[in-house]
Short mmCIF file of C-alpha atoms in Angstrom, two decimals:
data_model
loop_
_atom_site.label_atom_id
_atom_site.label_comp_id
_atom_site.label_asym_id
_atom_site.label_seq_id
_atom_site.Cartn_x
_atom_site.Cartn_y
_atom_site.Cartn_z
CA MET A 1 9.59 154.15 263.93
CA GLU A 2 13.13 152.88 264.20
CA SER A 3 12.64 152.25 267.96
CA LEU A 4 9.62 150.31 267.41
CA ASN A 5 10.73 148.17 264.56
CA SER A 6 13.69 147.30 267.02
CA LEU A 7 11.29 146.61 269.69
CA LEU A 8 9.34 144.42 267.82
CA ASP A 9 12.25 142.49 266.19
CA GLY A 10 14.20 141.97 269.42
CA THR A 11 13.75 138.48 270.09
CA VAL A 12 13.42 138.26 273.77
CA VAL A 13 10.71 141.09 273.91
CA SER A 14 8.06 140.54 270.80
CA THR A 15 8.45 136.46 272.05
CA CYS A 16 7.21 137.68 275.53
CA LEU A 17 4.98 139.91 273.72
CA PHE A 18 3.58 137.44 271.57
CA TYR A 19 2.80 135.14 274.06
CA LEU A 20 0.82 137.85 276.21
CA PHE A 21 -1.10 138.87 273.54
CA ALA A 22 -2.25 135.53 272.20
CA THR A 23 -2.86 134.22 276.25
CA PHE A 24 -5.21 137.43 276.42
CA THR A 25 -6.78 136.72 273.10
CA LEU A 26 -7.83 133.45 273.89
CA VAL A 27 -9.01 133.73 277.43
CA CYS A 28 -10.85 136.76 276.64
CA ALA A 29 -12.07 134.75 273.33
CA ALA A 30 -13.38 131.91 275.85
CA LEU A 31 -15.07 134.50 278.17
CA VAL A 32 -17.12 135.64 275.73
CA VAL A 33 -18.15 132.21 274.95
CA ALA A 34 -18.65 130.79 278.09
CA ASN A 35 -18.56 133.36 281.34
CA PRO A 36 -19.01 131.32 284.73
CA PHE A 37 -20.03 134.72 286.49
CA SER A 38 -22.36 136.06 283.98
CA ARG A 39 -24.96 135.42 281.39
CA ASN A 40 -25.67 138.84 280.57
CA PRO A 41 -24.86 139.31 276.76
CA VAL A 42 -23.06 143.13 277.72
CA THR A 43 -20.26 141.17 279.29
CA SER A 44 -19.82 139.17 276.48
CA ALA A 45 -19.39 142.18 274.31
CA MET A 46 -17.35 143.73 276.72
CA PHE A 47 -14.86 140.90 276.42
CA LEU A 48 -15.01 140.51 272.85
CA VAL A 49 -13.63 144.30 272.94
CA LEU A 50 -10.64 143.31 274.86
CA ALA A 51 -10.21 140.05 272.86
CA ILE A 52 -9.89 142.44 269.55
CA ILE A 53 -7.63 145.00 271.20
CA SER A 54 -5.12 142.10 271.87
CA MET A 55 -5.69 140.75 268.36
CA ALA A 56 -4.47 144.32 267.19
CA GLY A 57 -1.57 143.78 269.30
CA LEU A 58 -0.71 140.42 267.36
CA PHE A 59 -1.46 142.79 264.21
CA LEU A 60 1.16 144.87 265.57
CA LEU A 61 3.73 142.10 266.02
CA LEU A 62 3.35 140.92 262.60
CA HIS A 63 3.96 144.48 261.43
CA ALA A 64 0.58 145.04 260.18
CA PHE A 65 0.28 148.67 261.65
CA PHE A 66 -2.80 149.53 259.05
CA LEU A 67 -4.58 146.66 259.96
CA ALA A 68 -4.02 147.06 263.59
CA ALA A 69 -5.40 150.68 263.52
CA VAL A 70 -8.29 149.48 261.09
CA GLN A 71 -9.31 146.88 263.45
CA ILE A 72 -9.38 148.82 266.63
CA LEU A 73 -11.47 151.63 264.93
CA VAL A 74 -13.84 149.49 262.92
CA TYR A 75 -14.40 146.62 265.39
CA ALA A 76 -14.12 148.21 268.78
CA GLY A 77 -15.11 151.61 267.72
CA ALA A 78 -18.41 150.74 265.39
CA VAL A 79 -19.17 147.00 265.56
CA ILE A 80 -19.13 146.55 269.42
CA VAL A 81 -20.83 149.87 270.03
CA LEU A 82 -23.67 148.48 267.23
CA PHE A 83 -23.96 145.38 269.51
CA LEU A 84 -24.22 147.52 272.88
CA PHE A 85 -26.50 149.73 271.24
CA VAL A 86 -28.86 146.64 269.97
CA ILE A 87 -28.71 144.77 273.47
CA MET A 88 -29.78 148.22 275.00
CA LEU A 89 -32.52 148.72 272.52
CA LEU A 90 -33.87 145.21 272.99
CA GLU A 91 -33.72 145.44 276.92
CA ILE A 92 -32.70 141.28 276.92
CA LYS A 93 -33.10 140.17 280.34
CA GLU A 94 -30.42 138.27 281.99
CA GLU A 95 -30.78 134.86 280.31
CA LEU A 96 -32.58 132.27 282.12
CA ARG A 97 -30.56 129.02 282.76
CA ARG A 98 -32.22 126.17 281.08
CA ARG A 99 -31.93 122.57 281.13
CA ILE A 100 -28.61 121.85 279.05
CA ASN A 101 -28.97 119.80 276.34
CA LEU A 102 -26.66 117.21 276.89
CA PHE A 103 -26.54 115.52 273.34
CA GLY A 104 -25.96 118.79 271.72
CA LEU A 105 -23.00 119.93 274.23
CA PHE A 106 -21.63 116.41 273.66
CA ALA A 107 -21.97 116.76 269.76
CA GLY A 108 -20.57 120.52 270.02
CA ILE A 109 -17.51 119.63 271.95
CA LEU A 110 -17.12 116.57 269.72
CA SER A 111 -16.80 118.08 266.74
CA VAL A 112 -14.99 121.08 267.99
CA GLY A 113 -12.07 118.84 269.18
CA LEU A 114 -11.89 117.07 265.86
CA ILE A 115 -11.90 120.14 264.07
CA VAL A 116 -9.14 121.30 266.12
CA ARG A 117 -7.47 117.98 265.73
CA LEU A 118 -7.80 118.35 262.17
CA PHE A 119 -6.10 121.75 261.94
CA LEU A 120 -3.37 120.74 264.32
CA ALA A 121 -2.24 117.53 262.06
CA CYS A 122 -2.57 119.70 258.89
CA LEU A 123 -0.09 122.17 260.21
CA HIS A 124 2.44 119.56 262.15
CA GLN A 125 2.18 116.94 258.99
CA SER A 126 2.59 119.41 256.10
CA PRO A 127 5.18 122.19 255.45
CA VAL A 128 4.61 125.66 256.17
CA THR A 129 6.67 127.48 253.93
CA SER A 130 7.81 130.82 255.17
CA ALA A 131 10.18 133.26 253.98
CA ALA A 132 13.63 133.01 255.74
CA ASN A 133 13.72 136.67 257.34
CA PRO A 134 10.10 137.95 256.55
CA SER A 135 10.52 141.77 255.99
CA ILE A 136 7.19 143.23 254.92
CA GLU A 137 5.83 146.34 256.36
CA GLY A 138 2.05 146.54 256.34
CA ASP A 139 2.18 150.46 256.40
CA THR A 140 -0.64 152.62 255.11
CA ALA A 141 1.57 153.64 252.06
CA SER A 142 2.49 150.45 250.72
CA LEU A 143 -1.37 149.08 251.56
CA GLY A 144 -2.72 152.03 250.00
CA LYS A 145 -0.37 151.96 246.72
CA LEU A 146 -1.60 148.06 246.30
CA LEU A 147 -5.09 148.81 246.97
CA PHE A 148 -5.38 151.58 244.64
CA THR A 149 -3.40 149.71 241.44
CA GLN A 150 -3.93 146.19 242.11
CA PHE A 151 -7.04 146.06 243.89
CA VAL A 152 -9.16 148.84 242.50
CA LEU A 153 -12.02 146.84 241.10
CA PRO A 154 -12.49 145.31 244.45
CA PHE A 155 -12.39 148.32 246.22
CA GLU A 156 -15.10 149.80 244.48
CA LEU A 157 -17.43 146.70 244.97
CA VAL A 158 -17.02 147.01 248.36
CA SER A 159 -18.28 150.63 248.27
CA VAL A 160 -21.59 149.45 246.24
CA LEU A 161 -21.51 146.72 248.95
CA LEU A 162 -21.53 149.18 251.88
CA LEU A 163 -24.14 150.89 250.02
CA VAL A 164 -26.56 148.19 249.49
CA ALA A 165 -25.87 147.21 253.33
CA MET A 166 -27.00 150.83 254.22
CA VAL A 167 -30.20 150.75 251.97
CA GLY A 168 -31.09 147.13 253.33
CA VAL A 169 -30.77 148.14 256.95
CA ILE A 170 -32.71 151.36 256.69
CA TYR A 171 -35.42 149.26 254.90
CA LEU A 172 -35.59 146.90 257.39
CA SER A 173 -35.42 149.11 260.35
CA SER A 174 -38.43 151.98 258.94
CA LYS A 175 -42.14 151.48 260.33
CA ASP A 176 -43.55 151.63 257.11
CA SER A 177 -42.04 148.13 255.98
CA LYS A 178 -42.82 146.32 259.28
CA SER A 179 -46.64 147.60 258.88
CA ARG A 180 -47.16 146.69 255.20
CA ILE A 181 -45.45 143.13 256.22
CA SER A 182 -48.04 142.61 259.39
CA ALA A 183 -50.83 144.21 257.18
CA SER A 184 -50.04 141.62 254.30
CA SER A 185 -49.78 138.96 256.48
CA SER A 186 -52.55 139.35 258.32
CA GLY A 187 -54.38 139.39 254.71
CA THR A 188 -53.39 136.30 253.41
CA GLU A 189 -53.61 134.00 256.40
CA PRO A 190 -57.08 134.53 257.60
CA GLY A 191 -57.37 131.24 259.16
CA VAL A 192 -54.77 132.32 262.22
CA GLY A 193 -56.66 134.66 263.50
CA LYS A 194 -55.55 134.57 267.32
CA GLU A 195 -51.99 134.04 266.17
CA SER A 196 -52.08 136.82 263.96
CA SER A 197 -53.75 139.05 266.71
CA ALA A 198 -51.05 138.46 269.40
CA VAL A 199 -48.54 139.11 266.53
CA SER A 200 -49.67 142.51 265.42
CA GLN A 201 -50.01 143.53 269.04
CA SER A 202 -46.48 143.04 269.87
CA PRO A 203 -44.75 145.60 267.49
CA ASN A 204 -46.76 148.35 268.61
CA THR A 205 -45.82 148.01 272.01
CA SER A 206 -41.96 147.30 271.24
CA THR A 207 -42.08 150.30 268.93
CA ALA A 208 -43.68 152.14 271.51
CA ALA A 209 -40.57 151.44 273.73
CA SER A 210 -37.95 152.19 270.92
CA THR A 211 -39.25 155.28 270.55
CA GLN A 212 -39.03 155.82 274.23
CA THR A 213 -35.45 155.29 274.15
CA LYS A 214 -34.96 157.34 271.08
CA HIS A 215 -36.18 160.68 272.68
CA MET B 1 12.78 130.44 270.88
CA ASN B 2 11.76 132.48 267.72
CA VAL B 3 8.02 132.83 267.10
CA GLY B 4 7.31 131.77 263.63
CA LEU B 5 4.25 131.24 261.39
CA GLU B 6 3.13 127.88 263.14
CA GLN B 7 2.64 129.77 266.48
CA PHE B 8 0.36 132.17 265.19
CA LEU B 9 -1.38 130.07 263.11
CA THR B 10 -2.05 127.97 266.42
CA VAL B 11 -3.62 130.64 268.06
CA SER B 12 -5.72 131.82 264.73
CA PHE B 13 -7.11 127.90 265.17
CA LEU B 14 -7.71 127.90 268.74
CA LEU B 15 -9.80 131.18 268.19
CA PHE B 16 -11.62 129.98 265.32
CA ALA B 17 -12.52 126.64 267.61
CA LEU B 18 -13.96 128.95 270.41
CA GLY B 19 -15.73 130.91 267.92
CA LEU B 20 -17.25 127.42 266.53
CA LEU B 21 -18.05 126.25 270.05
CA GLY B 22 -19.73 129.42 270.67
CA VAL B 23 -21.98 129.03 267.74
CA ILE B 24 -22.71 125.67 268.23
CA MET B 25 -23.42 125.72 272.05
CA ARG B 26 -24.61 129.36 273.28
CA ARG B 27 -28.46 129.67 272.61
CA ASN B 28 -28.61 133.45 272.68
CA LEU B 29 -29.06 135.06 269.46
CA LEU B 30 -26.50 137.96 270.34
CA VAL B 31 -23.82 135.86 271.46
CA ILE B 32 -23.89 133.64 268.84
CA TYR B 33 -23.60 136.46 266.37
CA MET B 34 -20.59 137.82 268.28
CA SER B 35 -18.92 134.39 268.07
CA LEU B 36 -19.21 134.68 264.74
CA GLU B 37 -16.99 137.65 264.67
CA LEU B 38 -14.41 135.75 266.56
CA MET B 39 -14.62 133.36 263.49
CA LEU B 40 -13.94 136.04 261.19
CA ASN B 41 -11.20 137.66 263.30
CA ALA B 42 -9.39 133.93 263.69
CA ALA B 43 -9.33 134.12 259.58
CA ASN B 44 -7.85 137.54 259.54
CA LEU B 45 -5.35 136.68 262.22
CA ALA B 46 -4.50 133.33 259.81
CA LEU B 47 -4.43 135.60 256.48
CA VAL B 48 -2.17 138.33 258.08
CA SER B 49 0.41 135.95 259.60
CA PHE B 50 0.48 134.38 255.99
CA SER B 51 0.87 137.60 254.80
CA ARG B 52 3.69 138.54 256.97
CA PHE B 53 5.80 135.43 256.57
CA ASN B 54 5.84 134.96 253.00
CA ASN B 55 6.50 138.47 252.20
CA LYS B 56 3.26 139.38 250.08
CA LEU B 57 0.82 142.24 251.06
CA ASP B 58 -1.61 140.85 249.25
CA GLY B 59 -3.02 138.86 252.16
CA GLN B 60 -3.28 142.18 253.94
CA VAL B 61 -5.51 144.09 251.19
CA VAL B 62 -7.72 140.67 251.85
CA VAL B 63 -8.02 141.20 255.32
CA PHE B 64 -9.00 145.07 254.81
CA PHE B 65 -11.74 143.68 252.54
CA ILE B 66 -13.09 141.07 254.93
CA ILE B 67 -12.75 143.59 258.24
CA THR B 68 -15.17 146.50 255.84
CA VAL B 69 -17.62 143.15 255.00
CA ALA B 70 -17.51 142.09 258.47
CA ALA B 71 -18.98 145.54 259.75
CA ALA B 72 -21.59 145.51 256.77
CA GLU B 73 -22.76 141.88 257.82
CA VAL B 74 -23.13 142.95 261.26
CA ALA B 75 -25.36 146.20 260.72
CA VAL B 76 -27.63 143.70 258.21
CA GLY B 77 -27.93 141.02 260.94
CA LEU B 78 -28.50 143.30 263.69
CA ALA B 79 -31.15 145.18 261.71
CA LEU B 80 -32.60 141.22 260.95
CA ILE B 81 -32.38 140.67 264.78
CA VAL B 82 -34.27 143.78 265.85
CA ALA B 83 -36.90 143.06 263.23
CA LEU B 84 -37.29 139.80 264.48
CA PHE B 85 -37.59 141.02 268.03
CA ARG B 86 -40.48 143.28 267.10
CA LYS B 87 -42.16 140.19 265.88
CA ARG B 88 -41.48 138.00 268.52
CA PRO B 89 -39.70 139.49 271.52
CA THR B 90 -37.35 136.85 272.14
CA ALA B 91 -33.46 136.20 271.71
CA HIS B 92 -33.50 132.82 272.28
CA VAL B 93 -33.02 130.30 269.43
CA GLU B 94 -34.95 127.36 270.86
CA ASP B 95 -38.03 130.25 271.07
CA LEU B 96 -37.37 130.70 266.96
CA ALA B 97 -37.78 127.40 265.85
CA THR B 98 -40.80 127.89 263.50
CA LEU B 99 -40.76 128.66 259.93
CA LYS B 100 -43.65 131.25 260.15
CA LEU B 101 -43.75 133.74 262.62
#
């Protein structure tokens, strides 16, 4: 622990590590958003893993040891696996190149550039208050103490939120709710016979595909 | 040259801008969702660096809650995408432009 702290606070080493991790995070994030070599969502997910892991390195440099571990466990371990699982389940083909909407491209780049400009102007013109020598340690014991004293109500509410999310996901992905929705939609809309038959045909084939992948 | 709060905040802003660019410009539903995660992570980085350089641990507790909520949000969102895909097998947002499926 002592050696780790001395490594993190040694000015030259920590500065080099900061620039290394920051560059790696930004490059991987750029490759998530726009990869010139591949349009496959799996590639984006893999670069998202790399960006998240190097961001855990940035958390380590900020002495947030517990959050770095949680970041790797939850994001790289659970969220990305969920993403990859859905990508494989949906069997999305490589994205076809479509005509780029020039107005959308221009508007997107313009708005993002203005937002970056606003952020940097805020950063440079308002005084950033920071302690003279930061000495806080985000280890598990101090964070847990705070979590079970001052933040105990939000902590319990988050557990309720997880329960609600779990029930919601189970309801959304169960077969019963799907057939009920399609039955009610076809029952109340008699005028769209051709469309609804085409729509009700597609769920059957996709469920057949999903049950095949499950087995 | 010492690394201070401003450097960390700059990284966080650039990361947020990259995520926003992905949300605006990409048309694949799943990639848009990943860019959303990038924006959440940028906010997390800003909160942790504020917490470190102001000697208060509250920011890290908030980040802990954000990570939990983000995990729940990803689960619900991906379930919605799967349910949508069953109705209409495409992941391209321009094919999902109608209100009625």
